[in-house]
Coordinates of C-alpha atoms in Angstrom, one line a residue:
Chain F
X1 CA 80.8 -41.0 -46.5
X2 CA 80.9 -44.7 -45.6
X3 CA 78.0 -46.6 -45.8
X4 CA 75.7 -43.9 -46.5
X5 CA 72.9 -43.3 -48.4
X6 CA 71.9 -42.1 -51.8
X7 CA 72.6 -38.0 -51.9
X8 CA 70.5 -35.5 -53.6
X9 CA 72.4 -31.9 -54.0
X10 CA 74.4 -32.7 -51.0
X11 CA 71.1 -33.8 -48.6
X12 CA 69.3 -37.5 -48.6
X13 CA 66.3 -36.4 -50.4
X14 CA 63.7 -36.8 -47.5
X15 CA 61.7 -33.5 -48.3
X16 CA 61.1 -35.0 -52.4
X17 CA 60.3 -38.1 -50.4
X18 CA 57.9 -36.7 -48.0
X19 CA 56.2 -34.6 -50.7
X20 CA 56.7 -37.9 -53.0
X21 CA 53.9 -39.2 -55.4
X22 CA 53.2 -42.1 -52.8
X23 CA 49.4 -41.9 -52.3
X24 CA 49.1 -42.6 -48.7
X25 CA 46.0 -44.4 -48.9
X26 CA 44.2 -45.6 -45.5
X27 CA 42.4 -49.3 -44.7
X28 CA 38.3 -48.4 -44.4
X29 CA 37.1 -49.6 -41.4
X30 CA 36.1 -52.8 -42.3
X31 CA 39.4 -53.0 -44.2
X32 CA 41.2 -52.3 -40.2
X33 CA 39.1 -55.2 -38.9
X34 CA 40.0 -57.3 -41.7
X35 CA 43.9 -56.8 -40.7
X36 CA 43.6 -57.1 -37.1
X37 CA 41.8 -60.4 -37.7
X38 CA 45.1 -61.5 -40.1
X39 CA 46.9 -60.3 -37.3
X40 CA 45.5 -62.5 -34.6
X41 CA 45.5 -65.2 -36.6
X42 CA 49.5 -64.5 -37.7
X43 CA 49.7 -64.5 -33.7
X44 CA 48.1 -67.8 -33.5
X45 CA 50.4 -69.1 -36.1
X46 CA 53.5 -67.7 -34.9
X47 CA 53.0 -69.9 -31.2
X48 CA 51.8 -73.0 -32.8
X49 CA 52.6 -75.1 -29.6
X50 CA 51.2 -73.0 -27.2
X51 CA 47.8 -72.4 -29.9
X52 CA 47.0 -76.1 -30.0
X53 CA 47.7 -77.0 -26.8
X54 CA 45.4 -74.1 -25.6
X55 CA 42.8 -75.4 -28.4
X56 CA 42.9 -79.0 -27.4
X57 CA 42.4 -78.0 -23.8
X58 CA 39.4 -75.8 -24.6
X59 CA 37.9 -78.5 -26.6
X60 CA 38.3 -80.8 -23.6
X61 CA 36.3 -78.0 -21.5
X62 CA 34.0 -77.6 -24.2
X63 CA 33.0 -81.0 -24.6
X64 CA 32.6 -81.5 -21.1
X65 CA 30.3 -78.9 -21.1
X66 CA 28.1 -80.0 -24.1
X67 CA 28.1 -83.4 -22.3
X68 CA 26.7 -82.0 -18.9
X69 CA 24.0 -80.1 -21.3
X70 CA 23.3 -83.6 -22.8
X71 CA 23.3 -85.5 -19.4
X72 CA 21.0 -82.9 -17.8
X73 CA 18.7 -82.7 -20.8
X74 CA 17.9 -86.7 -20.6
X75 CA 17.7 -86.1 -16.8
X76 CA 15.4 -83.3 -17.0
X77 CA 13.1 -85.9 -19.3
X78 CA 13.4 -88.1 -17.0
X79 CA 12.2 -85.9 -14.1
X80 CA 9.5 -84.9 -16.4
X81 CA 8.3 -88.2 -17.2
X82 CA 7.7 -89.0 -13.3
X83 CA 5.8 -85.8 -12.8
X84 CA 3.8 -87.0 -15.8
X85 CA 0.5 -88.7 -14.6
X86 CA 0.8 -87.5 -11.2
X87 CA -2.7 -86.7 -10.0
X88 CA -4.2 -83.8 -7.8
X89 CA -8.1 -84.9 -6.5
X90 CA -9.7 -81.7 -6.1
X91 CA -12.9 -82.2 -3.9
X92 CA -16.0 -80.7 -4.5
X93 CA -18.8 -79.4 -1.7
X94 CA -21.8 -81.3 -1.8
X95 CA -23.4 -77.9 -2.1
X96 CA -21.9 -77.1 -5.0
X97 CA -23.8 -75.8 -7.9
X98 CA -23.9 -77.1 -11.1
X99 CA -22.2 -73.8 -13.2
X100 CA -20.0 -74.0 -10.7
X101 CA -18.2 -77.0 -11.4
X102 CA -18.5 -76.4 -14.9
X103 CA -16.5 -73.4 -14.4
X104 CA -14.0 -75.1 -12.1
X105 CA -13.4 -77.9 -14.7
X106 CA -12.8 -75.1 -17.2
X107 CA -10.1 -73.0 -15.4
X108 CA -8.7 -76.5 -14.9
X109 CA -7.9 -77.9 -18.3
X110 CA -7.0 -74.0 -19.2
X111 CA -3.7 -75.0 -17.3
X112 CA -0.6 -75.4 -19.2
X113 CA 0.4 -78.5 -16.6
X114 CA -2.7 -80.4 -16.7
X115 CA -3.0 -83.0 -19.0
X116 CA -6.4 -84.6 -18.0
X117 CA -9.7 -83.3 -16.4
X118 CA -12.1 -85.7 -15.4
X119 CA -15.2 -85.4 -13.2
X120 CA -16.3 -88.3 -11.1
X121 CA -19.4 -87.5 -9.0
X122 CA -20.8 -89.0 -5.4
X123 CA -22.2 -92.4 -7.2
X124 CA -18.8 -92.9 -9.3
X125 CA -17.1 -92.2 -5.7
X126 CA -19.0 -94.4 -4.3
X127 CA -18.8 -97.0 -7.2
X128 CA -15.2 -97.3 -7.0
X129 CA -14.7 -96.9 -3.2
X130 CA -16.9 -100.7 -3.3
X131 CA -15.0 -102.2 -5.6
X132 CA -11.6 -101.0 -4.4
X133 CA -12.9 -102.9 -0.9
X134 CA -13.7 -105.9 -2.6
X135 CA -15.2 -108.8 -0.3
X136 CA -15.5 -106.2 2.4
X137 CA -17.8 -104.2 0.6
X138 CA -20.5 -105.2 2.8
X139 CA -19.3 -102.5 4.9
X140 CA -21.2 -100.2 2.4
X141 CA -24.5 -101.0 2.8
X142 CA -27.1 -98.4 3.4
X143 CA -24.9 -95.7 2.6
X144 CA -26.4 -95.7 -1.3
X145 CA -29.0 -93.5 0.7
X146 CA -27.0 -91.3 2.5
X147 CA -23.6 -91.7 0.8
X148 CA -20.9 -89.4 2.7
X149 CA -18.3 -89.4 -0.4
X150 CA -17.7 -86.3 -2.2
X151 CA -18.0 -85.4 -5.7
X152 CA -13.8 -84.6 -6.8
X153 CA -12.1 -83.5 -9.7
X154 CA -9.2 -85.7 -10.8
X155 CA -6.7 -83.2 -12.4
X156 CA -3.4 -85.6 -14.1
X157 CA -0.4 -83.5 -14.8
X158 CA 0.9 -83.4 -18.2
X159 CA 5.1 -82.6 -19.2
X160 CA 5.4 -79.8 -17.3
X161 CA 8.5 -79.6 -15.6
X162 CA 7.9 -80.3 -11.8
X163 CA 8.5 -77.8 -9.5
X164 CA 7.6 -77.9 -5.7
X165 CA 6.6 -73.9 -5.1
X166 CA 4.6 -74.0 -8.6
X167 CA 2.8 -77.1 -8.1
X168 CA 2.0 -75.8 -4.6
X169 CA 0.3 -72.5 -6.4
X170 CA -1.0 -74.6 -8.9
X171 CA -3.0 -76.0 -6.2
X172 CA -3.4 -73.5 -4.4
X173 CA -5.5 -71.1 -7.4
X174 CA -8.1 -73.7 -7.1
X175 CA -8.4 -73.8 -2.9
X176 CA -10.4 -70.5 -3.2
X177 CA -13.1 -71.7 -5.4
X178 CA -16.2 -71.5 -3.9
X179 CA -17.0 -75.3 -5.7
X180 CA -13.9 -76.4 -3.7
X181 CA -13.8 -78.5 -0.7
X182 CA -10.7 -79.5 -0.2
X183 CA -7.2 -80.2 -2.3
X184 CA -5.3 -83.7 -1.8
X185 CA -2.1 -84.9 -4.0
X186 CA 1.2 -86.8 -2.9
X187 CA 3.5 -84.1 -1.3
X188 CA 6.6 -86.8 -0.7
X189 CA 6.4 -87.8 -4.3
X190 CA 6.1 -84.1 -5.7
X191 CA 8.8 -83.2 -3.1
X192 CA 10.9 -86.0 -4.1
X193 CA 10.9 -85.1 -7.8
X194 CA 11.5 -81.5 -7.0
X195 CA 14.3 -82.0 -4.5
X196 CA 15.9 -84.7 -7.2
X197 CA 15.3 -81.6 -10.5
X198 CA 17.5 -79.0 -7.7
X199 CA 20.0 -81.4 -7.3
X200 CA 20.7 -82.3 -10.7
X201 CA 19.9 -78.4 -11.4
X202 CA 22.6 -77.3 -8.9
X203 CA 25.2 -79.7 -9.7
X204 CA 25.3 -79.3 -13.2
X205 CA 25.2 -75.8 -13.2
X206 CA 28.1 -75.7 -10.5
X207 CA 30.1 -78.2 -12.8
X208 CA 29.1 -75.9 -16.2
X209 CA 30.5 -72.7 -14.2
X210 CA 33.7 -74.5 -13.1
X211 CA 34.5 -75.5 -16.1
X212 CA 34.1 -72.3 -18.2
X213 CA 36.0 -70.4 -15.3
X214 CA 38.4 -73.0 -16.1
X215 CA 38.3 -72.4 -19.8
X216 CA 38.8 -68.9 -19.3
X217 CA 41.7 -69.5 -17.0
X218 CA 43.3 -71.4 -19.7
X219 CA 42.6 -68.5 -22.9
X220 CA 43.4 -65.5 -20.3
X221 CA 47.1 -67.4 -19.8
X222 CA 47.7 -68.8 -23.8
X223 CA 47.2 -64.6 -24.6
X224 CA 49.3 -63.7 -21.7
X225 CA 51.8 -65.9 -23.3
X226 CA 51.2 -64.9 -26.5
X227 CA 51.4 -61.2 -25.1
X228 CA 54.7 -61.9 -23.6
X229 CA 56.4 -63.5 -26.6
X230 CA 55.0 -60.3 -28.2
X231 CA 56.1 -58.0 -25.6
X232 CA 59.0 -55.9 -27.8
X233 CA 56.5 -55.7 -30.4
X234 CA 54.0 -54.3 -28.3
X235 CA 56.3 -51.5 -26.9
X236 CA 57.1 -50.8 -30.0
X237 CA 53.4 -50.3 -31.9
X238 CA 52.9 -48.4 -29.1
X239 CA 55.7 -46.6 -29.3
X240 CA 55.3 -45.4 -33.1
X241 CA 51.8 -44.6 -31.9
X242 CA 49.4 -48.1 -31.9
X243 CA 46.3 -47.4 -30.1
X244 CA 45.5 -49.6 -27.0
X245 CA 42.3 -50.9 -29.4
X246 CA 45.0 -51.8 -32.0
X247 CA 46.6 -54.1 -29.9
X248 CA 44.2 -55.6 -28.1
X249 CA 41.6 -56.0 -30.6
X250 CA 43.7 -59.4 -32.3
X251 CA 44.1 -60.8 -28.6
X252 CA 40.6 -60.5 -28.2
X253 CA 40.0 -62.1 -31.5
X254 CA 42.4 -64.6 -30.8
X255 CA 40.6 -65.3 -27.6
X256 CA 37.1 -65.6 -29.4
X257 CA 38.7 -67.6 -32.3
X258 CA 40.0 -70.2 -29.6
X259 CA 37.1 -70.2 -27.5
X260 CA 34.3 -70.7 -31.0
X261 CA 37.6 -73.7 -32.4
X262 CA 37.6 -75.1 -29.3
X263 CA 33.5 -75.2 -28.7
X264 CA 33.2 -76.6 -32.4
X265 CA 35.5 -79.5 -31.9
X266 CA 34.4 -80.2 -28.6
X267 CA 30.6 -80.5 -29.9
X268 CA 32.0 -82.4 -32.8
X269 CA 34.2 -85.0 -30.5
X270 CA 30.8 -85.7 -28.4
X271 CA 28.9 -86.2 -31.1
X272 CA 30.8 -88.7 -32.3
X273 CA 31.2 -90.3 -28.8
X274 CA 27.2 -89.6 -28.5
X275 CA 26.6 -91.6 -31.6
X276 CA 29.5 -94.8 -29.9
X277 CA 27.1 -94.8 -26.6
X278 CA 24.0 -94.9 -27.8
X279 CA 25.1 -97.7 -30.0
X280 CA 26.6 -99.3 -27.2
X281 CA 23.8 -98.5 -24.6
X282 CA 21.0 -99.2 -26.8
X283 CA 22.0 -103.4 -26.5
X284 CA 21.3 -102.6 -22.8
X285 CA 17.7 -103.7 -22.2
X286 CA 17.6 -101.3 -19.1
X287 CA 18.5 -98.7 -20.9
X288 CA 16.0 -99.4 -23.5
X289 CA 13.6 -99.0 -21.1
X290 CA 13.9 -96.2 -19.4
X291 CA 15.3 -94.2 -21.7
X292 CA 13.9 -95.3 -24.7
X293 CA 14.6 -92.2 -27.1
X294 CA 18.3 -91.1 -27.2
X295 CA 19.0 -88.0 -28.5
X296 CA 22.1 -85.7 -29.5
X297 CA 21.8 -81.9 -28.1
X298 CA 19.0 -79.8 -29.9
X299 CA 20.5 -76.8 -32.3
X300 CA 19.8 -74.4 -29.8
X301 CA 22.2 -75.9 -26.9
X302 CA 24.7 -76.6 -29.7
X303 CA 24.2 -72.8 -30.2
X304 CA 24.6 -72.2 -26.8
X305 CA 27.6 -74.3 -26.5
X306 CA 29.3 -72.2 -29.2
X307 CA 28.0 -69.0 -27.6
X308 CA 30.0 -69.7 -24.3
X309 CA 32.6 -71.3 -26.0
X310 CA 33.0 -67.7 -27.6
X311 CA 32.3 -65.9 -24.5
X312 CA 34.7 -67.4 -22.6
X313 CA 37.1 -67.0 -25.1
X314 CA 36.2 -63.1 -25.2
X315 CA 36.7 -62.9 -21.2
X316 CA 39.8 -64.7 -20.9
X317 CA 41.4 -63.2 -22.9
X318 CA 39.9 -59.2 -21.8
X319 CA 41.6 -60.4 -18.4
X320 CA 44.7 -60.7 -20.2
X321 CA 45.0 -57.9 -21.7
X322 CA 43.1 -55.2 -19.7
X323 CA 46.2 -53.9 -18.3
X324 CA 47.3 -53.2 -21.9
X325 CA 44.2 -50.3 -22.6
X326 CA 46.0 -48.1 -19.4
X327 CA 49.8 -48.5 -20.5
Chain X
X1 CA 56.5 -27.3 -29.8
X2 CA 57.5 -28.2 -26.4
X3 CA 56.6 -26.6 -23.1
X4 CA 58.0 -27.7 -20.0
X5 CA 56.8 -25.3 -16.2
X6 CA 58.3 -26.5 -13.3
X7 CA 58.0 -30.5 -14.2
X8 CA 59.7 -32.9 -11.3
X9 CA 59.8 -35.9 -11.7
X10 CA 60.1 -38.9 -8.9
X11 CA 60.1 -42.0 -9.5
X12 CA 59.2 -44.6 -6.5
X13 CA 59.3 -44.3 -3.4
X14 CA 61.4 -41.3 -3.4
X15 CA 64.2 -41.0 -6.6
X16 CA 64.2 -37.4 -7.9
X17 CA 64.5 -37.6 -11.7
X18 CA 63.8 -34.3 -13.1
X19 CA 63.7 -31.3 -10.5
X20 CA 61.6 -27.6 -11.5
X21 CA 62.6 -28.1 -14.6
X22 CA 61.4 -25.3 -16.6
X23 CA 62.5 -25.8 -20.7
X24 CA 60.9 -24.2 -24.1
X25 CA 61.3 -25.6 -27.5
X26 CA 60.2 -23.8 -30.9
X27 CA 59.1 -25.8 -33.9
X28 CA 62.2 -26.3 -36.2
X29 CA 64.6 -26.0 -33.4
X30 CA 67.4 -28.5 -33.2
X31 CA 68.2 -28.9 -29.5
X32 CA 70.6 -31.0 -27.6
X33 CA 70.4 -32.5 -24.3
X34 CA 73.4 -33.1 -22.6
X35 CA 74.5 -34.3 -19.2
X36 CA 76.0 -37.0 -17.6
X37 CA 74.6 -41.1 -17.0
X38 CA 71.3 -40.6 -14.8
X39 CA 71.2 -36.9 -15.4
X40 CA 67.9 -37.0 -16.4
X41 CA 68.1 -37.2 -20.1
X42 CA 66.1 -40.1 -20.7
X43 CA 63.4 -39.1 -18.5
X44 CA 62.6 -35.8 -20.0
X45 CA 62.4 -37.2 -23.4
X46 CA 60.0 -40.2 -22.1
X47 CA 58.0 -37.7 -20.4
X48 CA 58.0 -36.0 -23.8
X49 CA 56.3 -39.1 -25.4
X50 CA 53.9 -40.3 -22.7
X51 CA 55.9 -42.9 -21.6
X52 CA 56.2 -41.3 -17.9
X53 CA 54.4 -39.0 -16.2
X54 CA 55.1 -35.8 -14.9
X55 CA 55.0 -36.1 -10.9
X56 CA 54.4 -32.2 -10.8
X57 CA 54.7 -29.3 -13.2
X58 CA 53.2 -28.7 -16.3
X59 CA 54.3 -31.0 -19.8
X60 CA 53.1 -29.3 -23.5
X61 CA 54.0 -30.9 -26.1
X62 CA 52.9 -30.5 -29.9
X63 CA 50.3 -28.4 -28.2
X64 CA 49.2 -31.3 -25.8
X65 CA 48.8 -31.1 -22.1
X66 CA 49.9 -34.1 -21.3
X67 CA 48.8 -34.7 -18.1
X68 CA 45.4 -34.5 -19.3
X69 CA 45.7 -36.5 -22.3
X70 CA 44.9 -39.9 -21.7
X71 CA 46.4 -43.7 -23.1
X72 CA 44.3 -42.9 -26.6
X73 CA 45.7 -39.3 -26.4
X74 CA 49.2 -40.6 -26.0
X75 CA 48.9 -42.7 -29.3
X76 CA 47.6 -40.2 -31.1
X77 CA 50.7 -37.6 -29.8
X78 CA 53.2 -40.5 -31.2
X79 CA 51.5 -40.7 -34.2
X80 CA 53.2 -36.8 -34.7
X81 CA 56.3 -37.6 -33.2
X82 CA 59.3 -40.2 -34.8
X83 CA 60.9 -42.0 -32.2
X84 CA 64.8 -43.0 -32.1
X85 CA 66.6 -45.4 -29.4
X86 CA 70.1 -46.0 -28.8
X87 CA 69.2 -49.9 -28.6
X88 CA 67.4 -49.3 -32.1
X89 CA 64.2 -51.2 -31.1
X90 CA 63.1 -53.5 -33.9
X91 CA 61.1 -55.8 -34.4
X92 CA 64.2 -59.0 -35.3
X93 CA 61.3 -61.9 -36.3
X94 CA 60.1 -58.8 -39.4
X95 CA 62.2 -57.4 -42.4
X96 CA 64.0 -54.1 -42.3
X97 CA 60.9 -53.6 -45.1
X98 CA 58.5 -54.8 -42.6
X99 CA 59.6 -53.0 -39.7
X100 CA 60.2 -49.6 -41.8
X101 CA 56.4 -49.8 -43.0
X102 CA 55.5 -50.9 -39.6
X103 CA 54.6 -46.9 -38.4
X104 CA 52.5 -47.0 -41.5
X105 CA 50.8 -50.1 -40.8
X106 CA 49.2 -49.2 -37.1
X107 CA 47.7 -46.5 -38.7
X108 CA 45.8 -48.3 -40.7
X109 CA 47.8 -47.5 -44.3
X110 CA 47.4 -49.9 -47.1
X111 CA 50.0 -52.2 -47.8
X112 CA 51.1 -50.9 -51.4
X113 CA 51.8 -47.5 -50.5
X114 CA 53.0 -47.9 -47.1
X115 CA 55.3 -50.6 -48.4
X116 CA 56.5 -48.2 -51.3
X117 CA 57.2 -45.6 -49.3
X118 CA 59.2 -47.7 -47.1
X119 CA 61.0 -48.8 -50.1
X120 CA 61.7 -45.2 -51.5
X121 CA 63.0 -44.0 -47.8
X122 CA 65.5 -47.4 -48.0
X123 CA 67.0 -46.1 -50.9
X124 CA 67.8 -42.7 -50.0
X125 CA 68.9 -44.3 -46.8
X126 CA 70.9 -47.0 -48.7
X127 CA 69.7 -49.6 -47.5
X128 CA 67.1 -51.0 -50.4
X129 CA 69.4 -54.1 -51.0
X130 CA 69.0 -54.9 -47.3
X131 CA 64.6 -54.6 -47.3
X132 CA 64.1 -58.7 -47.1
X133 CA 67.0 -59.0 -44.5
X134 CA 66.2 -59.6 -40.8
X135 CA 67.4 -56.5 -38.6
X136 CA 70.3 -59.2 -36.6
X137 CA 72.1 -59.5 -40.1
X138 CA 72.4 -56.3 -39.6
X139 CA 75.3 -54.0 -38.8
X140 CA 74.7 -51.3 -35.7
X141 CA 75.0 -48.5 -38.1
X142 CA 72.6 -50.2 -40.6
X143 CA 70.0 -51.1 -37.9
X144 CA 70.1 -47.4 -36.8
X145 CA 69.0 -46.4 -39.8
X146 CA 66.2 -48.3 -40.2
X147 CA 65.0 -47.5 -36.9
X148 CA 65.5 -43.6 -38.3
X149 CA 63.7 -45.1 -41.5
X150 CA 61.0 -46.1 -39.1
X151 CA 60.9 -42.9 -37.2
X152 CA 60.7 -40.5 -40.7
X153 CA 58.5 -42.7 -42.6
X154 CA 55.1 -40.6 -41.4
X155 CA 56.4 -37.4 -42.4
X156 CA 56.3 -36.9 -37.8
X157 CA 56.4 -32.7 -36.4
X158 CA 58.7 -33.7 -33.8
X159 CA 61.6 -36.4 -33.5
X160 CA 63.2 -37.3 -29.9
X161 CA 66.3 -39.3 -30.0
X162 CA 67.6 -40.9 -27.4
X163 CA 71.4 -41.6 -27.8
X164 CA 70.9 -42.3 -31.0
X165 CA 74.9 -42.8 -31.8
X166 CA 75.7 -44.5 -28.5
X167 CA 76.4 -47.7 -30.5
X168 CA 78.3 -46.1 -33.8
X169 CA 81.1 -45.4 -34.9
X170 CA 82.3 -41.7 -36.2
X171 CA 81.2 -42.8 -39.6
X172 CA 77.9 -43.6 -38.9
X173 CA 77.6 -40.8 -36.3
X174 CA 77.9 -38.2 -38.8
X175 CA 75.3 -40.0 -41.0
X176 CA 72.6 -40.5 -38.1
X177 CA 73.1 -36.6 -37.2
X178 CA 73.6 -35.7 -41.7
X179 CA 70.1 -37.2 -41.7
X180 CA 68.4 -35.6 -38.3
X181 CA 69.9 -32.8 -39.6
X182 CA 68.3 -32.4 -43.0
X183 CA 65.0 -33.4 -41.2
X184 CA 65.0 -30.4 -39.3
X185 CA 66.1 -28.8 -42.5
X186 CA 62.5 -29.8 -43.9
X187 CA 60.9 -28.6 -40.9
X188 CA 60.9 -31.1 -38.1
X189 CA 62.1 -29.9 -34.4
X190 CA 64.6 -32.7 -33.3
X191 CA 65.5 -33.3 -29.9
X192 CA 68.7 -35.4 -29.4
X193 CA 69.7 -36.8 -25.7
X194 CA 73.4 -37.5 -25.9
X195 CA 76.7 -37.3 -24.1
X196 CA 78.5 -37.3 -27.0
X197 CA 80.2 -33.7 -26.6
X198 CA 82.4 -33.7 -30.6
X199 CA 79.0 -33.9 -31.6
X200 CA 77.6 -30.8 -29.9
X201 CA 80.7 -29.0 -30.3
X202 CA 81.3 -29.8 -34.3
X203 CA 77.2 -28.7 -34.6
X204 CA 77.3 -25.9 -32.2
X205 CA 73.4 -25.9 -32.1
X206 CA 71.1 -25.0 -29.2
X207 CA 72.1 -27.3 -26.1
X208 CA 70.8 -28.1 -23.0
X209 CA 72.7 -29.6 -20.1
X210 CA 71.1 -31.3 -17.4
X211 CA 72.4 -32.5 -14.0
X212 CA 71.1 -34.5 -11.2
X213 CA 67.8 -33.5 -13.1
X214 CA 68.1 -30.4 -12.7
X215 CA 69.4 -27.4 -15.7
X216 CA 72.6 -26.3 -15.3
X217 CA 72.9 -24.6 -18.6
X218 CA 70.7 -24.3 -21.4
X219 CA 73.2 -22.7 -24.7
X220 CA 72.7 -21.3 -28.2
X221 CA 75.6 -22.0 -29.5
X222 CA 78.2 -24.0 -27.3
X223 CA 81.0 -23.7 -28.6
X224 CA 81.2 -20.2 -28.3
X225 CA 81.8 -20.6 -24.6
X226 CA 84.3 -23.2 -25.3

């Protein structure tokens, strides 16, 4: 027989082998993850091209992200620091008791926005409304007897973040009091500064989702590439009895491991950008003075960064290969 | 083994396959299937393996209903059945090593022993001087036998070949079938698709002939009836 094989008493030996001494031993389950995780990374390696263009793309996306996080959390101090020393003057009835103010000051300053409490009765009113009128304060006279000016509560808000429906509750919880006689603060200003946090809320957030969607866009069609160059293989796993988990679990890991790369390098490019700026910006006296503290993102955004980076990375490439788990 | 009750087949929108096709096949049998190009040949051995569906009828095979088993199901059927294609299917970027251990590897074997297993099997095969090549260097016979490697390496309860020799020579032919042949011997059930008739008629085993996909004859020994 040409080209044959080695014969044992006229037959190829295959029951010896299959009752052989070969100790089919099988990979734990941690031992399974272990090689699907070679494999993805094998895949990664085998479509170099493809891998690093995906990669530089993601950290593009990435950092782009991380910098919207940074822009908005200096914008978000910003809007913090004009809601800071914004007052509310909380009027008091003239009939008011004593133990009732008291009280009213208290549930006050037990506010998490308020910053300051402070009392000023009729006479300080009074006080200040003279001076504040200056040479006309001849007005004035003879109202020392009978002085129409109520007693008020100045309440000055502290870093909370501004927000137009809490800051309207805020003031509302005190309209009830029975001390209370009426509640005045700047609406356009709080409005202002409310309207200005949505905007910067809305956009960024709009940006943010656009640009993972586009991140995921990018990792769902690097594994559908991958997945095609892999095609026969895949037929063929499946043919000799691959599970669909087998076979998707390395694009999925692939997925994640370009989505966490990608979010890694792109936090590491801004940081070093973050770091050029500032040292650029900080010359700028304007800059100086209104933002006079620059900082990098805190470890939980970088955290966060990483987390979507990895999530994104997990759902791009879950679009790519859903089809696979039905085949 | 393998149960078939009144399967049809149709593929989209309207191409009859496999018509009432009613077929039973014992463990240990060694069964041709015979017909024609587009008989149906093909079909009825993918619908053995879960690669197609059954449009109607009822499909058993290595006591699996098949229309209820789902994608996880089907893996798990293949993992008891050894596969062979005419085109040989194998992976050309691995070894003939690789691609041998490669039935081992999905389910989840070591590397040592699936890799000296694979190594064992190349030898009675003769092919161990050929492990580190890449399947193209390959001739056709060669690469057939490391996809039968490939197909024999996890000890399967069923193999399904699909012309297997459509590519060989008469050489190689009578090695392919020397080697299904001495599986069944050790107590597989083989099912061969072929239209090679000196093949059916020097074996003069069980044979089933299909056409139009339907069964036109279904034989215990063909060459009786010449």
């Amino acid at each position: 027989m040409r080209d044959g094989g080695k014969k044992v008493g006229g037959a190829y030996g295959l029951d010896n082998l299959w009752k052989g001494d070969v100790d089919l031993q099988y990979f734990s389950k941690w031992g399974v993850a272990w090689q699907l995780t070679q494999q993805a990374f094998r895949s990664l390696c085998a479509s170099p091209f493809t891998s690093i263009l995906a990669l530089l793309t993601i950290t593009v996306v990435m950092l782009l992200v991380g910098a919207l996080l940074l822009v908005s959390q200096h914008t978000y101090g910003l809007m913090a620091d004009a809601g800071r020393g914004l007052t509310i003057s909380v009027y008091l009835k003239d009939a008011a008791a004593e133990s009732e103010v008291a009280g009213l000051k208290q549930a006050i300053q037990a506010a998490p926005q308020v910053a300051e409490v402070r009392y000023i009765s009729k006479d300080e009113a009074l006080k200040s409304f003279h001076k504040s009128l200056g040479e006309q304060a001849g007005l004035l006279e003879g109202l020392e007897t009978d002085n129409p000016l109520p007693a008020s509560v100045e309440v000055t808000l502290g870093q909370e973040r501004l927000d137009q429906e809490g800051f309207e509750q805020f003031a509302a919880s005190f309209r009830e009091n029975p001390a209370v006689e009426s509640i005045q603060y700047d609406r356009g200003l709080v409005g202002q500064a409310a309207a200005l946090f949505h905007f910067f809320g809305s956009v960024g957030l709009g940006a943010a989702a656009l640009l993972l969607l586009l991140a995921a866009f990018i990792i769902t069609n690097t594994i559908r590439l991958m997945l095609y160059a892999r095609r026969h293989e895949i037929v063929i796993m499946r043919m000799v009895g691959a599970t669909a988990g087998f076979v998707i679990a390395p694009c999925l890991i692939e997925g994640c491991a370009l989505g966490l790369l990608g979010a890694v390098a792109g936090l590491v490019v801004l940081y070093f950008l973050f770091l050029l700026l500032t040292g650029l910006l900080a010359q700028l006296e304007l800059v100086r003075a209104i933002l006079p503290q620059l900082t990098f993102l805190p470890w939980y955004y970088v955290f966060l960064v990483i987390l979507m980076g990895v999530a994104v990375g997990a759902a791009g490439s879950f679009m790519a290969v859903r089809r696979l788990a039905d085949e | 083994m393998i149960n078939f009750s009144n399967v049809h087949k149709i593929y989209p929108p309207d191409q009859p396959a496999l018509v009432s096709v009613d077929l039973k096949v014992r463990e240990r049998d060694f069964v041709f299937v015979a017909g024609a190009s587009g008989a149906g040949k093909s079909t009825l051995l993918k619908l053995m393996f879960g690669a197609e569906r059954a449009t109607r009828g009822e499909v058993l095979v290595v006591g699996r209903n098949l229309s209820e088993v789902g994608a996880q199901g089907i893996a798990y059927l293949r993992r008891e059945i050894g596969i062979i294609f005419q085109d040989y299917k194998l992976l050309t970027r691995r070894s003939v090593i690789d691609n041998v251990a490669f039935g081992l590897e999905v389910l989840g074997v070591k590397k040592k022993p699936r890799y000296d297993l694979a190594m064992q099997l190349l030898e009675v095969l003769g092919l161990a001087d050929r492990a580190h090549s890449l399947p193209p260097t390959l001739s056709g016979g060669e690469q057939q036998r490391v996809a039968i490697a490939r197909a024999l390496i996890h000890k399967p309860r069923l193999i399904l070949a699909d012309e297997p020799t459509g590519n060989l020579d008469p050489d190689m032919t009578k090695v392919v079938f020397d080697l299904l042949l001495e599986a069944n011997a050790a107590g597989v059930t083989v099912l061969v698709a072929t239209h090679n008739l000196a093949v059916i008629e020097e074996l003069n085993l069980r044979t089933i002939v299909l056409d139009n996909g339907k069964i036109i004859g279904n034989f215990q020994s063909p060459r009786a009836l010449g």
